[in-house]
């Protein structure tokens, strides 16, 4: 922001009547620095996380199920910590400083991880490729670095997409039209980073060494920080609105206190500030909605509220405050349906890799072998292919039929992705069934790599990538648009927690399946040697659960009430 810019209470920038200041900041001119930061940060994250389950198994000497659970739990934590960063951004620091501070924590964690994987005494002792031993101290050092990274990413993930969207002014129709495209290209930049990570970096980790494999992402993350700071003078910043959790609690407390109070038939009698600006710093006023009417009691004026004096927000809240809480409540059912999709998504970094390990990893008839983790490149390529197709072809065509400015509503877009994700699990299950049938027919039980090319996994990766373009990008835009203005980081973090809970759900399902299927000395569905197991049963389980989840999504989305800022058309 320029020195002459200030904030208004609606969360936008007041350019003090000087349009030239506005022309110098925001829009696409600021986005390359934000997209560059995200691309580099995602390259660092995926370069470190894509192959992590194999590091657990082969370097820390963990069993297949333990390695998979540890990987899923860490990924889950990376998507829970955004709640911390989002709260700090919305309440106190703002998105700019939250991204800056947590990026430094991230670089520190990446550096420590590199040291733990490369310095003698800290890295595991290995005698041959698959004969490694890690002491408790070595394992602890590695996990400390991992969870420091998880904390660092918690301040970046919930803020970057919202910060990029902040560069487009909702009050300017020309700028507002570009916001939806920003989310598409934001996700595109994520996958450019992931593409490099899943190809170049995974190869380096498997063939050169883990020190280099983690060191390069550490350097890349440092570049991400430099990229972000380089655009400082071009950014538009929104003022923090104070603790959003406090405001939500105030509505609950005030409505409970007034549970016996009658709500007036004329809703214009409910309390709201008289001036044009909202009581909530950084947020536009919101129109009253009919649902969840119990909370309207918090905005009913009674004699003891002493409105002429200073208002106690724990006794009397504005309509906008009440509508903030309603908006969050409406988001929760949609949010919950994203958990199952994320459980499917996390299979790429766990069971898909372990499945690929047991297949022929050679490229053609050459001696070159492709690391199983590198198959995620086809998920990334799928996203890179589908983003421009969606943005340039599907949206204009759909717009002609639906009349909607974005072609499809965000909920329609998410639903299509949920539908496609079912087929990714069906594809994985069918492939594993064919693989196991070949194992039993030819007695390949002890064969490390059976003669079935790993490239048969491509369809399941490609389908997940296609589903991502619809569900994850739709989710990003949906939670940003439907969030109250002063809670956008928090709601972006809320959408990210679906990935965390999806990882935890997958970990829980693995634990339950192992406990049930290994009774009476049985090897179970997912033994260390998958040739003796029934991994396809687990994929079919996820397919069935995804189908049920799609049904739940269709039910909750049908009755969803969209947020209405004051003055918008009903």
Coordinates of C-alpha atoms in Angstrom, one line a residue:
X1 CA 0.0 0.0 0.0
X2 CA 1.0 3.5 -0.6
X3 CA 1.7 5.9 2.2
X4 CA -1.5 7.9 1.5
X5 CA -3.7 4.8 1.8
X6 CA -5.9 4.1 4.8
X7 CA -8.5 1.4 5.7
X8 CA -12.2 1.8 5.8
X9 CA -14.5 -0.2 8.0
X10 CA -15.7 -2.3 5.1
X11 CA -12.3 -3.8 4.9
X12 CA -11.3 -2.1 1.6
X13 CA -8.6 0.4 1.0
X14 CA -9.5 4.1 1.2
X15 CA -7.3 5.8 -1.4
X16 CA -8.2 9.3 -0.1
X17 CA -9.8 10.3 -3.3
X18 CA -6.7 9.7 -5.3
X19 CA -7.4 7.0 -8.0
X20 CA -3.8 7.1 -9.0
X21 CA -2.9 5.3 -5.7
X22 CA -5.4 2.5 -6.5
X23 CA -3.9 2.0 -9.9
X24 CA -0.5 1.4 -8.4
X25 CA -1.6 -1.4 -6.2
X26 CA -3.5 -4.7 -6.3
X27 CA -5.1 -6.6 -9.2
X28 CA -3.0 -8.9 -11.4
X29 CA 0.1 -6.6 -11.0
X30 CA 0.5 -7.8 -7.4
X31 CA -0.5 -11.4 -8.1
X32 CA 2.8 -12.6 -9.7
X33 CA 4.6 -12.2 -6.3
X34 CA 1.9 -14.0 -4.4
X35 CA 1.6 -16.8 -7.0
X36 CA 5.4 -17.0 -7.1
X37 CA 5.5 -17.4 -3.3
X38 CA 2.8 -20.1 -3.5
X39 CA 4.5 -22.0 -6.3
X40 CA 7.8 -22.0 -4.5
X41 CA 6.3 -22.9 -1.1
X42 CA 4.3 -25.8 -2.6
X43 CA 7.4 -27.1 -4.4
X44 CA 9.1 -27.1 -1.0
X45 CA 6.2 -28.8 0.7
X46 CA 5.6 -31.5 -2.0
X47 CA 9.3 -32.0 -2.5
X48 CA 9.6 -32.9 1.1
X49 CA 6.2 -34.7 1.7
X50 CA 5.6 -36.7 -1.6
X51 CA 8.2 -39.3 -0.7
X52 CA 7.9 -39.1 3.1
X53 CA 6.1 -42.4 3.6
X54 CA 9.0 -44.2 2.0
X55 CA 11.5 -42.3 4.2
X56 CA 9.6 -43.5 7.2
X57 CA 9.6 -47.1 6.0
X58 CA 13.1 -47.4 4.6
X59 CA 15.2 -45.0 6.7
X60 CA 13.3 -44.9 10.0
X61 CA 12.6 -48.7 9.6
X62 CA 8.9 -48.4 10.3
X63 CA 6.3 -51.0 9.2
X64 CA 4.0 -50.3 6.3
X65 CA 1.0 -49.4 8.4
X66 CA 3.0 -47.4 10.9
X67 CA 4.7 -45.4 8.1
X68 CA 1.4 -44.8 6.5
X69 CA -0.3 -43.6 9.7
X70 CA 2.7 -41.3 10.6
X71 CA 2.5 -39.8 7.2
X72 CA -1.2 -39.2 7.3
X73 CA -1.0 -37.8 10.9
X74 CA 1.7 -35.3 9.8
X75 CA -0.2 -34.3 6.7
X76 CA -3.3 -33.9 8.9
X77 CA -1.4 -31.6 11.3
X78 CA -0.2 -29.5 8.4
X79 CA -3.9 -28.8 7.7
X80 CA -4.9 -28.2 11.3
X81 CA -2.3 -25.6 12.1
X82 CA -3.9 -23.1 9.6
X83 CA -6.5 -22.5 12.2
X84 CA -3.7 -20.8 14.3
X85 CA -2.4 -18.7 11.5
X86 CA -5.9 -17.7 10.3
X87 CA -6.9 -16.6 13.8
X88 CA -3.8 -14.4 14.1
X89 CA -4.3 -13.0 10.6
X90 CA -8.0 -12.1 11.1
X91 CA -7.7 -10.9 14.6
X92 CA -4.3 -9.2 15.1
X93 CA -1.5 -9.4 12.5
X94 CA -3.3 -9.2 9.1
X95 CA -2.5 -11.6 6.3
X96 CA 0.7 -9.9 5.1
X97 CA 2.6 -10.2 8.4
X98 CA 1.2 -13.6 9.2
X99 CA 2.5 -15.0 5.9
X100 CA 5.9 -13.2 6.5
X101 CA 6.4 -14.5 10.1
X102 CA 5.3 -18.1 9.5
X103 CA 7.4 -18.3 6.3
X104 CA 10.5 -17.7 8.4
X105 CA 9.4 -20.5 10.8
X106 CA 8.9 -22.7 7.7
X107 CA 12.4 -22.1 6.4
X108 CA 13.9 -22.9 9.8
X109 CA 12.0 -26.2 9.9
X110 CA 13.2 -27.1 6.4
X111 CA 16.8 -26.3 7.3
X112 CA 16.6 -28.5 10.4
X113 CA 15.0 -31.3 8.4
X114 CA 17.9 -31.2 5.9
X115 CA 20.4 -31.4 8.7
X116 CA 18.5 -34.3 10.3
X117 CA 18.6 -36.3 7.0
X118 CA 22.2 -35.6 6.0
X119 CA 24.5 -35.0 9.0
X120 CA 26.2 -38.1 10.4
X121 CA 25.0 -38.8 14.0
X122 CA 21.6 -37.2 13.3
X123 CA 20.7 -39.2 10.2
X124 CA 19.8 -42.9 10.4
X125 CA 22.7 -45.5 10.1
X126 CA 22.3 -47.6 6.9
X127 CA 24.0 -50.8 5.7
X128 CA 22.7 -51.2 2.2
X129 CA 19.5 -49.9 0.6
X130 CA 16.9 -51.4 2.9
X131 CA 18.9 -52.0 6.1
X132 CA 18.7 -48.8 8.1
X133 CA 18.4 -48.2 11.8
X134 CA 17.4 -44.9 13.5
X135 CA 17.9 -44.3 17.2
X136 CA 15.1 -42.7 19.3
X137 CA 17.1 -39.4 19.3
X138 CA 17.5 -39.5 15.5
X139 CA 13.8 -40.2 15.0
X140 CA 12.9 -37.4 17.5
X141 CA 15.1 -34.9 15.7
X142 CA 13.4 -35.7 12.4
X143 CA 9.9 -35.4 13.8
X144 CA 10.7 -32.1 15.5
X145 CA 11.8 -30.7 12.2
X146 CA 8.6 -32.1 10.5
X147 CA 6.3 -30.5 13.0
X148 CA 8.1 -27.2 12.9
X149 CA 7.3 -27.2 9.2
X150 CA 3.7 -28.1 10.0
X151 CA 3.6 -25.0 12.2
X152 CA 5.1 -22.8 9.6
X153 CA 2.8 -23.9 6.9
X154 CA -0.1 -23.1 9.2
X155 CA 0.4 -19.4 8.8
X156 CA 0.8 -19.6 5.0
X157 CA -1.9 -21.9 3.8
X158 CA -5.0 -20.0 5.1
X159 CA -3.7 -16.6 4.1
X160 CA -2.1 -16.8 0.6
X161 CA -5.3 -17.5 -1.4
X162 CA -7.3 -15.0 0.5
X163 CA -4.5 -12.4 0.3
X164 CA -4.4 -12.9 -3.5
X165 CA -8.2 -12.5 -3.7
X166 CA -7.9 -9.3 -1.6
X167 CA -6.1 -7.7 -4.4
X168 CA -9.3 -7.5 -6.4
X169 CA -11.9 -4.9 -5.2
X170 CA -15.4 -6.2 -4.9
X171 CA -16.7 -2.7 -5.4
X172 CA -15.1 -2.6 -8.8
X173 CA -17.0 -4.8 -11.3
X174 CA -14.0 -5.0 -13.7
X175 CA -11.8 -6.3 -10.9
X176 CA -14.4 -8.5 -9.3
X177 CA -14.8 -10.4 -12.6
X178 CA -11.2 -11.5 -12.4
X179 CA -11.4 -12.9 -8.9
X180 CA -12.8 -16.3 -9.9
X181 CA -10.0 -16.7 -12.4
X182 CA -7.5 -15.9 -9.8
X183 CA -8.5 -19.0 -7.8
X184 CA -8.0 -21.2 -10.9
X185 CA -4.6 -19.8 -11.6
X186 CA -3.7 -19.9 -7.9
X187 CA -4.3 -23.6 -7.9
X188 CA -2.4 -23.9 -11.2
X189 CA 0.7 -22.3 -9.6
X190 CA 0.4 -24.9 -6.7
X191 CA 0.6 -27.7 -9.2
X192 CA 3.5 -26.3 -11.2
X193 CA 5.5 -26.5 -7.9
X194 CA 4.1 -30.0 -7.3
X195 CA 5.1 -31.0 -10.8
X196 CA 8.7 -30.2 -10.2
X197 CA 8.6 -31.8 -6.8
X198 CA 7.1 -35.1 -7.9
X199 CA 9.5 -35.5 -10.8
X200 CA 12.9 -33.9 -10.2
X201 CA 13.0 -33.9 -6.4
X202 CA 11.6 -37.4 -5.9
X203 CA 14.2 -38.7 -8.3
X204 CA 17.0 -36.9 -6.4
X205 CA 15.8 -38.3 -3.1
X206 CA 15.7 -41.9 -4.4
X207 CA 18.9 -41.7 -6.5
X208 CA 21.2 -39.0 -5.1
X209 CA 20.4 -38.7 -1.4
X210 CA 17.9 -37.4 1.1
X211 CA 20.1 -34.6 2.2
X212 CA 20.0 -33.1 -1.3
X213 CA 16.3 -34.1 -1.6
X214 CA 15.4 -32.0 1.4
X215 CA 18.0 -29.3 1.0
X216 CA 16.7 -28.2 -2.4
X217 CA 13.2 -27.6 -1.0
X218 CA 14.7 -25.6 1.9
X219 CA 16.4 -23.3 -0.6
X220 CA 13.2 -23.1 -2.6
X221 CA 11.3 -22.0 0.5
X222 CA 13.8 -19.3 1.1
X223 CA 13.2 -18.1 -2.5
X224 CA 9.4 -18.1 -1.8
X225 CA 10.0 -15.7 1.1
X226 CA 12.1 -13.4 -1.1
X227 CA 9.4 -13.5 -3.8
X228 CA 6.7 -12.5 -1.3
X229 CA 8.7 -9.5 0.1
X230 CA 9.6 -8.3 -3.3
X231 CA 6.0 -7.3 -4.0
X232 CA 5.4 -5.5 -0.7
X233 CA 4.7 -2.0 -2.2
X234 CA 2.2 -3.4 -4.7
X235 CA -0.1 -5.2 -2.2
X236 CA -3.5 -4.1 -0.9
X237 CA -3.9 -5.0 2.7
X238 CA -7.1 -5.3 4.8
X239 CA -7.2 -4.3 8.4
X240 CA -7.6 -7.1 11.0
X241 CA -11.1 -7.0 12.4
X242 CA -10.4 -8.2 16.0
X243 CA -10.9 -11.7 17.4
X244 CA -13.6 -13.4 15.2
X245 CA -14.0 -16.2 17.9
X246 CA -14.9 -13.5 20.5
X247 CA -17.5 -12.0 18.2
X248 CA -19.1 -15.4 17.6
X249 CA -19.1 -16.2 21.3
X250 CA -20.7 -12.8 22.0
X251 CA -23.7 -13.7 19.8
X252 CA -24.2 -17.1 21.5
X253 CA -24.0 -15.7 25.0
X254 CA -26.3 -12.7 24.2
X255 CA -28.9 -15.0 22.5
X256 CA -28.8 -17.4 25.5
X257 CA -29.2 -14.6 27.9
X258 CA -32.3 -13.4 26.0
X259 CA -33.7 -16.8 25.3
X260 CA -37.1 -15.7 26.7
X261 CA -37.2 -12.5 24.7
X262 CA -39.7 -12.4 21.8
X263 CA -38.2 -11.5 18.3
X264 CA -40.2 -8.6 16.7
X265 CA -42.1 -9.3 13.6
X266 CA -40.5 -6.3 11.9
X267 CA -36.8 -7.3 11.6
X268 CA -35.8 -3.7 10.9
X269 CA -36.3 -3.2 14.7
X270 CA -33.3 -5.5 15.4
X271 CA -30.2 -3.6 16.5
X272 CA -27.7 -2.4 13.9
X273 CA -25.3 0.6 13.8
X274 CA -26.9 3.7 12.3
X275 CA -24.0 4.8 10.2
X276 CA -23.1 3.2 6.8
X277 CA -20.2 1.2 8.2
X278 CA -20.4 -2.0 10.1
X279 CA -19.7 -2.3 13.8
X280 CA -17.2 -5.1 12.9
X281 CA -14.0 -3.6 11.7
X282 CA -13.0 -4.8 8.3
X283 CA -16.5 -6.1 7.4
X284 CA -19.5 -5.0 5.4
X285 CA -22.9 -4.9 6.9
X286 CA -25.0 -8.1 6.2
X287 CA -28.7 -8.4 5.5
X288 CA -30.9 -10.3 7.9
X289 CA -31.7 -13.9 7.0
X290 CA -34.6 -16.0 8.3
X291 CA -32.9 -19.2 9.3
X292 CA -31.3 -19.9 12.7
X293 CA -33.7 -17.3 14.1
X294 CA -32.8 -18.2 17.7
X295 CA -29.6 -16.1 17.4
X296 CA -31.7 -13.1 16.3
X297 CA -32.5 -12.7 20.0
X298 CA -28.9 -11.4 20.5
X299 CA -29.9 -8.3 18.4
X300 CA -33.2 -7.6 20.2
X301 CA -33.1 -4.3 22.1
X302 CA -34.4 -4.4 25.7
X303 CA -34.4 -1.6 28.3
X304 CA -31.4 -2.9 30.2
X305 CA -29.2 -2.7 27.2
X306 CA -28.7 1.0 27.7
X307 CA -28.1 1.7 24.0
X308 CA -27.7 5.4 24.7
X309 CA -24.6 4.6 26.7
X310 CA -21.8 2.3 25.4
X311 CA -23.3 -1.1 24.2
X312 CA -22.1 -4.3 25.9
X313 CA -21.6 -6.7 23.0
X314 CA -22.1 -9.7 25.4
X315 CA -25.7 -8.5 25.9
X316 CA -26.6 -6.9 22.6
X317 CA -25.1 -7.6 19.2
X318 CA -25.6 -6.1 15.7
X319 CA -27.5 -7.9 12.9
X320 CA -24.1 -8.1 11.1
X321 CA -22.6 -10.0 14.1
X322 CA -25.5 -12.4 14.2
X323 CA -25.3 -13.0 10.5
X324 CA -21.6 -13.7 10.8
X325 CA -22.4 -16.6 13.1
X326 CA -25.2 -17.8 10.8
X327 CA -22.8 -17.7 7.8
X328 CA -20.3 -20.0 9.7
X329 CA -23.0 -22.4 10.8
X330 CA -24.3 -22.7 7.2
X331 CA -20.7 -23.5 6.0
X332 CA -20.3 -26.4 8.4
X333 CA -22.4 -29.1 6.6
X334 CA -20.7 -28.3 3.3
X335 CA -17.3 -28.3 5.1
X336 CA -18.1 -31.8 6.6
X337 CA -18.7 -33.3 3.2
X338 CA -15.2 -32.3 2.1
X339 CA -13.6 -34.6 4.7
X340 CA -14.3 -37.8 2.8
X341 CA -13.0 -36.3 -0.5
X342 CA -9.7 -35.4 1.3
X343 CA -9.5 -39.0 2.6
X344 CA -9.5 -40.1 -1.0
X345 CA -7.0 -37.4 -2.0
X346 CA -4.5 -38.5 0.7
X347 CA -4.2 -42.0 -0.7
X348 CA -1.8 -40.6 -3.3
X349 CA 0.9 -40.0 -0.7
X350 CA 0.3 -43.3 1.1
X351 CA -1.4 -46.4 -0.3
X352 CA -1.0 -45.5 -3.9
X353 CA 2.8 -45.3 -3.4
X354 CA 2.9 -48.6 -1.5
X355 CA 0.8 -50.2 -4.3
X356 CA 3.2 -48.8 -6.9
X357 CA 6.2 -50.2 -5.1
X358 CA 5.0 -53.7 -5.9
X359 CA 4.7 -53.1 -9.6
X360 CA 7.2 -52.9 -12.4
X361 CA 8.8 -49.4 -12.0
X362 CA 11.0 -49.6 -15.2
X363 CA 10.3 -47.1 -18.0
X364 CA 9.9 -49.3 -21.1
X365 CA 12.7 -51.9 -21.4
X366 CA 15.4 -49.6 -20.0
X367 CA 17.1 -50.0 -16.7
X368 CA 15.7 -46.6 -15.6
X369 CA 13.2 -46.9 -12.7
X370 CA 10.6 -44.4 -11.9
X371 CA 10.1 -43.8 -8.1
X372 CA 6.5 -44.7 -7.1
X373 CA 6.1 -41.3 -5.5
X374 CA 6.8 -39.7 -8.9
X375 CA 3.4 -41.0 -10.2
X376 CA 1.9 -38.0 -8.5
X377 CA 3.2 -36.1 -11.5
X378 CA 0.1 -37.4 -13.4
X379 CA -2.2 -35.9 -10.8
X380 CA -0.3 -32.6 -11.2
X381 CA -0.4 -32.8 -15.0
X382 CA -4.1 -33.5 -14.8
X383 CA -4.6 -30.3 -12.8
X384 CA -2.4 -28.3 -15.1
X385 CA -4.4 -29.6 -18.1
X386 CA -7.9 -29.2 -16.5
X387 CA -7.4 -25.7 -15.0
X388 CA -7.1 -23.9 -18.4
X389 CA -9.8 -26.1 -19.9
X390 CA -12.1 -25.2 -17.1
X391 CA -11.3 -21.5 -17.1
X392 CA -11.3 -21.0 -20.9
X393 CA -13.7 -23.6 -22.2
X394 CA -16.1 -25.1 -19.6
X395 CA -16.9 -21.7 -17.9
X396 CA -17.9 -19.9 -21.2
X397 CA -19.9 -22.9 -22.5
X398 CA -21.6 -23.5 -19.1
X399 CA -22.4 -19.8 -18.9
X400 CA -24.5 -20.0 -22.0
X401 CA -26.7 -22.7 -20.5
X402 CA -26.9 -21.6 -16.9
X403 CA -26.7 -17.8 -17.2
X404 CA -24.4 -17.8 -14.2
X405 CA -21.4 -15.5 -14.5
X406 CA -19.0 -18.3 -13.5
X407 CA -20.7 -20.9 -15.6
X408 CA -21.3 -23.2 -12.6
X409 CA -22.0 -22.2 -9.0
X410 CA -19.3 -23.1 -6.5
X411 CA -21.5 -25.8 -5.0
X412 CA -22.2 -27.4 -8.5
X413 CA -18.5 -27.4 -9.2
X414 CA -17.7 -29.1 -5.9
X415 CA -20.4 -31.7 -6.4
X416 CA -18.9 -32.7 -9.8
X417 CA -15.5 -33.2 -8.2
X418 CA -17.0 -35.4 -5.5
X419 CA -18.6 -37.5 -8.2
X420 CA -15.3 -37.9 -10.1
X421 CA -13.4 -38.9 -7.0
X422 CA -15.5 -42.0 -6.6
X423 CA -14.1 -43.3 -9.9
X424 CA -10.5 -42.8 -8.8
X425 CA -11.1 -45.3 -6.0
X426 CA -12.9 -47.7 -8.3
X427 CA -9.9 -47.5 -10.7
X428 CA -7.4 -48.1 -7.9
X429 CA -9.5 -51.1 -6.6
X430 CA -9.8 -52.7 -10.0
X431 CA -6.1 -52.3 -10.7
X432 CA -5.2 -53.9 -7.3
X433 CA -7.7 -56.8 -8.0
X434 CA -6.0 -57.5 -11.3
X435 CA -2.5 -57.2 -9.7
X436 CA -3.4 -59.7 -7.0
X437 CA -5.0 -62.1 -9.4
X438 CA -1.7 -62.1 -11.3
X439 CA 0.3 -62.7 -8.1
X440 CA -1.8 -65.7 -7.2
X441 CA -1.8 -67.1 -10.7
X442 CA 2.0 -67.0 -11.2
X443 CA 3.0 -67.3 -7.5
X444 CA 4.6 -63.9 -7.4
X445 CA 4.1 -63.5 -3.6
X446 CA 7.8 -62.9 -2.8
X447 CA 8.6 -61.0 -5.9
X448 CA 9.5 -57.4 -5.0
X449 CA 8.3 -56.0 -8.4
X450 CA 5.9 -58.0 -10.4
X451 CA 5.8 -57.7 -14.2
X452 CA 2.9 -55.3 -14.3
X453 CA 3.9 -51.7 -15.3
X454 CA 3.3 -49.0 -12.7
X455 CA 1.9 -46.8 -15.4
X456 CA -1.4 -48.7 -15.0
X457 CA -1.8 -46.4 -11.9
X458 CA -2.0 -43.3 -14.2
X459 CA -5.9 -43.3 -14.5
X460 CA -6.4 -43.2 -10.7
X461 CA -4.0 -40.3 -10.4
X462 CA -5.5 -38.5 -13.4
X463 CA -9.0 -38.8 -12.0
X464 CA -8.0 -37.4 -8.6
X465 CA -6.4 -34.4 -10.4
X466 CA -9.6 -33.8 -12.4
X467 CA -11.6 -34.0 -9.2
X468 CA -9.3 -31.5 -7.5
X469 CA -9.9 -28.9 -10.1
X470 CA -13.6 -29.1 -9.4
X471 CA -13.8 -29.7 -5.7
X472 CA -10.7 -28.1 -4.1
X473 CA -10.7 -24.9 -6.3
X474 CA -14.5 -24.6 -5.9
X475 CA -14.0 -25.0 -2.1
X476 CA -11.3 -22.3 -2.1
X477 CA -13.6 -19.8 -3.8
X478 CA -16.7 -20.9 -1.9
X479 CA -15.2 -20.5 1.5
X480 CA -13.7 -17.1 0.6
X481 CA -16.9 -15.7 -0.9
X482 CA -19.3 -17.0 1.7
X483 CA -17.1 -16.1 4.7
X484 CA -17.8 -12.8 6.5
X485 CA -15.4 -10.2 5.3
X486 CA -13.4 -10.1 8.6
X487 CA -13.2 -13.9 8.9
X488 CA -11.9 -14.9 5.4
X489 CA -8.6 -16.3 6.7
X490 CA -10.4 -18.3 9.3
X491 CA -12.9 -19.7 6.8
X492 CA -10.0 -20.5 4.4
X493 CA -8.4 -22.4 7.3
X494 CA -11.7 -24.1 7.9
X495 CA -11.7 -25.4 4.3
X496 CA -8.1 -26.6 4.7
X497 CA -9.0 -28.6 7.9
X498 CA -11.0 -31.0 5.6
X499 CA -7.6 -32.2 4.4
X500 CA -6.4 -32.7 8.0
X501 CA -9.5 -34.5 9.0
X502 CA -9.5 -36.5 5.8
X503 CA -5.9 -37.6 6.7
X504 CA -7.0 -38.5 10.2
X505 CA -10.1 -40.3 8.9
X506 CA -7.9 -42.3 6.5
X507 CA -5.5 -43.1 9.4
X508 CA -8.5 -44.1 11.6
X509 CA -9.9 -46.4 8.9
X510 CA -6.5 -48.0 8.5
X511 CA -6.3 -48.6 12.2
X512 CA -9.8 -50.1 12.4
X513 CA -9.3 -52.3 9.3
X514 CA -6.0 -53.6 10.6
X515 CA -7.5 -54.4 14.0
X516 CA -10.5 -56.2 12.5
X517 CA -8.7 -58.1 9.6
X518 CA -5.7 -59.3 11.6
X519 CA -7.6 -61.2 14.2
X520 CA -6.8 -64.8 14.8
X521 CA -3.3 -64.4 13.3
X522 CA -4.5 -63.3 9.9
X523 CA -2.3 -61.0 7.8
X524 CA -5.2 -58.6 7.2
X525 CA -6.0 -56.4 4.2
X526 CA -2.8 -54.3 4.3
X527 CA 0.2 -56.4 5.4
X528 CA 3.8 -55.3 4.9
X529 CA 4.0 -57.5 1.8
X530 CA 0.9 -56.3 -0.1
X531 CA 1.1 -59.4 -2.3
X532 CA -0.5 -61.4 0.6
X533 CA -3.2 -58.7 1.3
X534 CA -6.4 -57.4 0.0
X535 CA -5.7 -53.7 -0.6
X536 CA -8.5 -53.5 -3.1
X537 CA -11.0 -54.1 -0.3
X538 CA -9.9 -50.8 1.3
X539 CA -10.2 -48.9 -2.0
X540 CA -13.7 -50.3 -2.4
X541 CA -14.5 -49.2 1.1
X542 CA -13.4 -45.6 0.3
X543 CA -15.5 -45.8 -3.0
X544 CA -18.7 -46.7 -1.0
X545 CA -18.1 -44.1 1.6
X546 CA -17.5 -41.5 -1.1
X547 CA -20.8 -42.4 -2.7
X548 CA -22.6 -41.9 0.6
X549 CA -20.8 -38.6 1.1
X550 CA -21.9 -37.4 -2.3
X551 CA -25.5 -38.1 -1.4
X552 CA -25.1 -36.1 1.8
X553 CA -23.5 -33.2 -0.1
X554 CA -26.5 -33.1 -2.5
X555 CA -28.9 -32.9 0.4
X556 CA -27.1 -30.1 2.3
X557 CA -26.2 -28.0 -0.7
X558 CA -29.8 -28.0 -2.0
X559 CA -31.0 -26.0 1.0
X560 CA -27.9 -23.7 1.3
X561 CA -28.6 -20.0 1.9
X562 CA -26.0 -17.7 0.4
X563 CA -24.5 -14.8 2.3
X564 CA -26.0 -11.3 1.4
X565 CA -23.9 -8.2 2.0
X566 CA -26.1 -5.1 2.6
X567 CA -27.5 -3.7 -0.6
X568 CA -27.1 -6.7 -2.8
X569 CA -30.0 -8.1 -4.7
X570 CA -32.0 -10.8 -3.2

